[in-house]
Amino acid sequence: MQARQQQKRWERYYLYILSRDRMRILKNYIIVRRNMKIFGKETSREEIQQKTGDISQLGGIKYYELIDGVSRGVRAIDIKSPCGLDMTVLPDRGMDISNFSYKSIPVVWRSATRETSPAYFESKGLEWLRTFFGGLVTTCGLTYMGAPDTDEGEELGLHGRISNISAENVLADGKWEGDSYKMWVQGKVREAKVFGDKLVLERKITTWMDQPKVIL
């Protein structure tokens, strides 16, 4: 009697494991197709590719360099999506986001300094404000932030250096993921000093053509 009960328990356990594994396998093979919503209309990837010569007709990424005034030499990356989300990422300013708007409505504050080249950066006191453009994201740090101070004899200016350091290994790209088009910008910002700190900020900014959201 006990042997039969134990056998039934083992059978139930075996069936439970089997059914759970089947569910796991099924989940791996279930594909949920969701069309992009472009200009208020549900549109499939195939339809978009049939009616456009290139995805840049709807939006995408533009990588360029500013050439005038205090912005001369600053690399910029524009990301534009038909859902109404537009932004500018500055690899030469710590991978920060200087411009951001949604459906042509600006949602950031901009200072009079504009996208100043890091060559104009001054680290002492409040001079950091001479290159502060405002924007959606301005990174502070990495070794210190806040009001100017003196620490163990070292003079520390406002908010640190990282926002005025150029990024390396910068990549701006986009690709289809099912019926949705994903866009991203990534790079590394290195703050280092001989016999001192060695810090690296890795940043990736991701958005989608049909979704008004940004992931950092």
CSV table of C-alpha atoms in Angstrom, one decimal:
chain,number,residue,atom,x,y,z
A,1,MET,CA,0.0,0.0,0.0
A,2,GLN,CA,2.7,2.4,1.0
A,3,ALA,CA,4.7,1.5,-2.2
A,4,ARG,CA,1.7,2.3,-4.4
A,5,GLN,CA,1.2,5.7,-2.7
A,6,GLN,CA,4.8,6.5,-3.1
A,7,GLN,CA,4.7,5.5,-6.8
A,8,LYS,CA,1.7,7.8,-7.3
A,9,ARG,CA,3.5,10.7,-5.7
A,10,TRP,CA,6.5,10.1,-7.9
A,11,GLU,CA,4.2,9.9,-10.9
A,12,ARG,CA,2.5,13.2,-10.0
A,13,TYR,CA,5.9,14.8,-9.5
A,14,TYR,CA,7.1,13.5,-12.8
A,15,LEU,CA,4.0,14.8,-14.6
A,16,TYR,CA,4.4,18.2,-12.9
A,17,ILE,CA,8.1,18.5,-14.0
A,18,LEU,CA,7.2,17.3,-17.5
A,19,SER,CA,4.3,19.8,-17.8
A,20,ARG,CA,6.5,22.6,-16.4
A,21,ASP,CA,9.2,21.8,-18.9
A,22,ARG,CA,6.7,21.8,-21.8
A,23,MET,CA,5.4,25.2,-20.7
A,24,ARG,CA,9.0,26.5,-20.7
A,25,ILE,CA,9.5,25.1,-24.2
A,26,LEU,CA,6.3,26.6,-25.4
A,27,LYS,CA,7.2,30.0,-24.0
A,28,ASN,CA,10.5,29.9,-25.9
A,29,TYR,CA,8.6,29.4,-29.2
A,30,ILE,CA,5.6,31.7,-28.7
A,31,ILE,CA,6.2,34.9,-30.8
A,32,VAL,CA,3.9,37.9,-30.1
A,33,ARG,CA,3.7,40.1,-33.1
A,34,ARG,CA,3.0,43.8,-32.4
A,35,ASN,CA,2.9,46.2,-35.3
A,36,MET,CA,4.4,49.7,-35.0
A,37,LYS,CA,2.0,52.6,-34.6
A,38,ILE,CA,3.2,55.2,-37.1
A,39,PHE,CA,1.3,58.5,-37.4
A,40,GLY,CA,-1.6,56.9,-35.6
A,41,LYS,CA,-1.9,53.8,-37.8
A,42,GLU,CA,-0.9,50.3,-37.0
A,43,THR,CA,1.8,49.3,-39.6
A,44,SER,CA,3.8,46.1,-40.0
A,45,ARG,CA,7.5,45.9,-40.7
A,46,GLU,CA,6.7,44.5,-44.2
A,47,GLU,CA,4.4,47.3,-45.1
A,48,ILE,CA,6.9,50.0,-43.9
A,49,GLN,CA,9.7,48.3,-46.0
A,50,GLN,CA,7.5,48.1,-49.0
A,51,LYS,CA,6.5,51.8,-48.9
A,52,THR,CA,9.8,53.4,-47.9
A,53,GLY,CA,13.2,53.3,-49.5
A,54,ASP,CA,14.9,53.7,-46.1
A,55,ILE,CA,13.9,53.8,-42.5
A,56,SER,CA,15.4,57.3,-42.3
A,57,GLN,CA,12.3,58.5,-44.2
A,58,LEU,CA,10.4,58.1,-40.9
A,59,GLY,CA,13.1,58.8,-38.4
A,60,GLY,CA,16.4,57.4,-37.2
A,61,ILE,CA,19.9,58.5,-36.1
A,62,LYS,CA,22.0,61.3,-37.5
A,63,TYR,CA,25.7,61.6,-36.3
A,64,TYR,CA,27.4,64.9,-37.0
A,65,GLU,CA,29.8,67.6,-35.7
A,66,LEU,CA,29.0,71.2,-34.7
A,67,ILE,CA,31.2,73.7,-36.5
A,68,ASP,CA,30.5,77.2,-35.2
A,69,GLY,CA,31.4,79.3,-32.2
A,70,VAL,CA,32.0,77.7,-28.8
A,71,SER,CA,30.4,74.5,-30.1
A,72,ARG,CA,33.0,73.9,-32.8
A,73,GLY,CA,34.2,70.4,-32.8
A,74,VAL,CA,31.5,68.9,-30.5
A,75,ARG,CA,30.1,65.7,-31.8
A,76,ALA,CA,26.3,65.4,-31.7
A,77,ILE,CA,23.8,62.6,-32.3
A,78,ASP,CA,20.2,63.3,-33.1
A,79,ILE,CA,17.6,60.6,-32.5
A,80,LYS,CA,14.2,61.2,-34.2
A,81,SER,CA,11.1,59.1,-34.0
A,82,PRO,CA,7.7,59.4,-35.8
A,83,CYS,CA,6.0,59.0,-32.4
A,84,GLY,CA,7.2,62.6,-31.7
A,85,LEU,CA,10.2,62.0,-29.5
A,86,ASP,CA,13.4,63.9,-30.6
A,87,MET,CA,16.7,64.3,-28.7
A,88,THR,CA,20.3,65.2,-29.0
A,89,VAL,CA,23.1,63.2,-27.4
A,90,LEU,CA,26.6,64.8,-27.0
A,91,PRO,CA,29.5,62.2,-27.0
A,92,ASP,CA,32.0,65.0,-26.3
A,93,ARG,CA,30.0,66.2,-23.3
A,94,GLY,CA,29.9,63.0,-21.2
A,95,MET,CA,27.2,61.3,-23.4
A,96,ASP,CA,24.7,63.9,-21.9
A,97,ILE,CA,21.4,64.8,-23.5
A,98,SER,CA,21.2,68.5,-24.4
A,99,ASN,CA,18.0,68.7,-26.4
A,100,PHE,CA,14.7,66.8,-25.8
A,101,SER,CA,11.3,67.4,-27.1
A,102,TYR,CA,8.0,65.5,-27.5
A,103,LYS,CA,5.6,66.3,-30.4
A,104,SER,CA,7.6,69.5,-31.0
A,105,ILE,CA,7.2,70.6,-27.4
A,106,PRO,CA,10.5,71.3,-25.6
A,107,VAL,CA,10.7,69.6,-22.2
A,108,VAL,CA,14.2,70.9,-21.2
A,109,TRP,CA,15.7,74.1,-20.0
A,110,ARG,CA,18.5,75.5,-22.1
A,111,SER,CA,21.2,78.0,-20.9
A,112,ALA,CA,22.9,80.7,-22.8
A,113,THR,CA,26.1,78.8,-23.0
A,114,ARG,CA,24.8,76.3,-25.6
A,115,GLU,CA,26.7,73.1,-26.4
A,116,THR,CA,30.1,74.4,-25.4
A,117,SER,CA,33.2,72.5,-26.3
A,118,PRO,CA,35.0,70.8,-23.4
A,119,ALA,CA,38.1,72.7,-24.4
A,120,TYR,CA,36.5,75.7,-22.6
A,121,PHE,CA,36.0,73.8,-19.4
A,122,GLU,CA,37.3,75.5,-16.2
A,123,SER,CA,37.4,73.4,-13.1
A,124,LYS,CA,37.8,76.0,-10.3
A,125,GLY,CA,35.1,77.4,-8.2
A,126,LEU,CA,31.8,78.1,-10.1
A,127,GLU,CA,33.4,78.2,-13.5
A,128,TRP,CA,31.6,74.9,-14.4
A,129,LEU,CA,28.6,77.1,-15.0
A,130,ARG,CA,30.3,78.6,-18.1
A,131,THR,CA,29.8,75.3,-20.0
A,132,PHE,CA,26.6,74.1,-18.4
A,133,PHE,CA,24.0,73.9,-21.3
A,134,GLY,CA,21.1,72.6,-19.2
A,135,GLY,CA,19.3,69.9,-21.1
A,136,LEU,CA,17.6,66.7,-20.1
A,137,VAL,CA,20.7,65.0,-18.7
A,138,THR,CA,23.8,66.7,-17.3
A,139,THR,CA,26.1,64.3,-15.5
A,140,CYS,CA,27.9,65.3,-12.3
A,141,GLY,CA,30.9,63.6,-10.7
A,142,LEU,CA,32.4,61.1,-10.9
A,143,THR,CA,34.9,61.7,-8.1
A,144,TYR,CA,32.9,64.5,-6.5
A,145,MET,CA,29.9,66.7,-7.0
A,146,GLY,CA,28.1,69.6,-5.3
A,147,ALA,CA,29.4,73.0,-4.2
A,148,PRO,CA,33.0,74.0,-4.6
A,149,ASP,CA,35.2,72.9,-1.7
A,150,THR,CA,38.7,71.9,-0.6
A,151,ASP,CA,39.4,68.3,0.3
A,152,GLU,CA,42.8,67.4,1.8
A,153,GLY,CA,44.4,70.4,0.2
A,154,GLU,CA,42.8,69.7,-3.3
A,155,GLU,CA,40.6,72.4,-4.7
A,156,LEU,CA,37.4,70.9,-6.0
A,157,GLY,CA,35.1,72.9,-8.3
A,158,LEU,CA,31.4,72.7,-8.9
A,159,HIS,CA,30.0,69.3,-9.8
A,160,GLY,CA,33.1,67.6,-11.1
A,161,ARG,CA,34.6,67.0,-14.6
A,162,ILE,CA,32.7,64.1,-16.2
A,163,SER,CA,30.3,66.3,-18.2
A,164,ASN,CA,33.2,67.9,-20.0
A,165,ILE,CA,35.0,64.7,-20.9
A,166,SER,CA,34.7,63.2,-24.4
A,167,ALA,CA,33.3,59.6,-24.8
A,168,GLU,CA,35.1,56.8,-26.5
A,169,ASN,CA,33.9,53.7,-28.3
A,170,VAL,CA,30.8,55.6,-29.3
A,171,LEU,CA,28.2,53.6,-31.3
A,172,ALA,CA,24.9,54.9,-32.7
A,173,ASP,CA,22.8,52.4,-34.4
A,174,GLY,CA,19.3,51.0,-35.0
A,175,LYS,CA,17.7,47.7,-36.0
A,176,TRP,CA,14.4,45.9,-36.4
A,177,GLU,CA,13.2,43.7,-33.5
A,178,GLY,CA,10.2,42.0,-34.8
A,179,ASP,CA,7.9,44.7,-36.0
A,180,SER,CA,9.4,47.4,-33.9
A,181,TYR,CA,12.5,49.5,-34.7
A,182,LYS,CA,14.9,50.0,-31.9
A,183,MET,CA,17.5,52.8,-31.8
A,184,TRP,CA,20.4,53.3,-29.3
A,185,VAL,CA,23.5,55.3,-28.6
A,186,GLN,CA,26.3,54.1,-26.3
A,187,GLY,CA,29.8,55.1,-25.2
A,188,LYS,CA,32.3,55.1,-22.4
A,189,VAL,CA,33.5,58.2,-20.6
A,190,ARG,CA,36.8,57.8,-18.8
A,191,GLU,CA,37.9,60.0,-15.9
A,192,ALA,CA,41.5,59.2,-14.9
A,193,LYS,CA,44.5,60.8,-13.2
A,194,VAL,CA,48.1,59.5,-12.9
A,195,PHE,CA,48.5,58.2,-9.3
A,196,GLY,CA,44.8,59.0,-8.8
A,197,ASP,CA,41.3,57.8,-9.7
A,198,LYS,CA,40.5,55.6,-12.6
A,199,LEU,CA,36.8,55.6,-13.3
A,200,VAL,CA,34.7,54.7,-16.3
A,201,LEU,CA,31.1,55.7,-17.0
A,202,GLU,CA,29.3,53.4,-19.5
A,203,ARG,CA,26.1,54.8,-20.9
A,204,LYS,CA,23.6,53.4,-23.3
A,205,ILE,CA,20.5,55.4,-24.3
A,206,THR,CA,17.8,53.4,-26.0
A,207,THR,CA,14.5,54.3,-27.5
A,208,TRP,CA,12.0,53.0,-30.1
A,209,MET,CA,10.4,54.6,-33.2
A,210,ASP,CA,6.9,53.8,-32.0
A,211,GLN,CA,7.3,54.3,-28.3
A,212,PRO,CA,7.7,57.6,-26.5
A,213,LYS,CA,10.1,56.3,-23.9
A,214,VAL,CA,13.8,56.4,-23.2
A,215,ILE,CA,15.9,53.9,-21.2
A,216,LEU,CA,19.3,55.0,-19.8
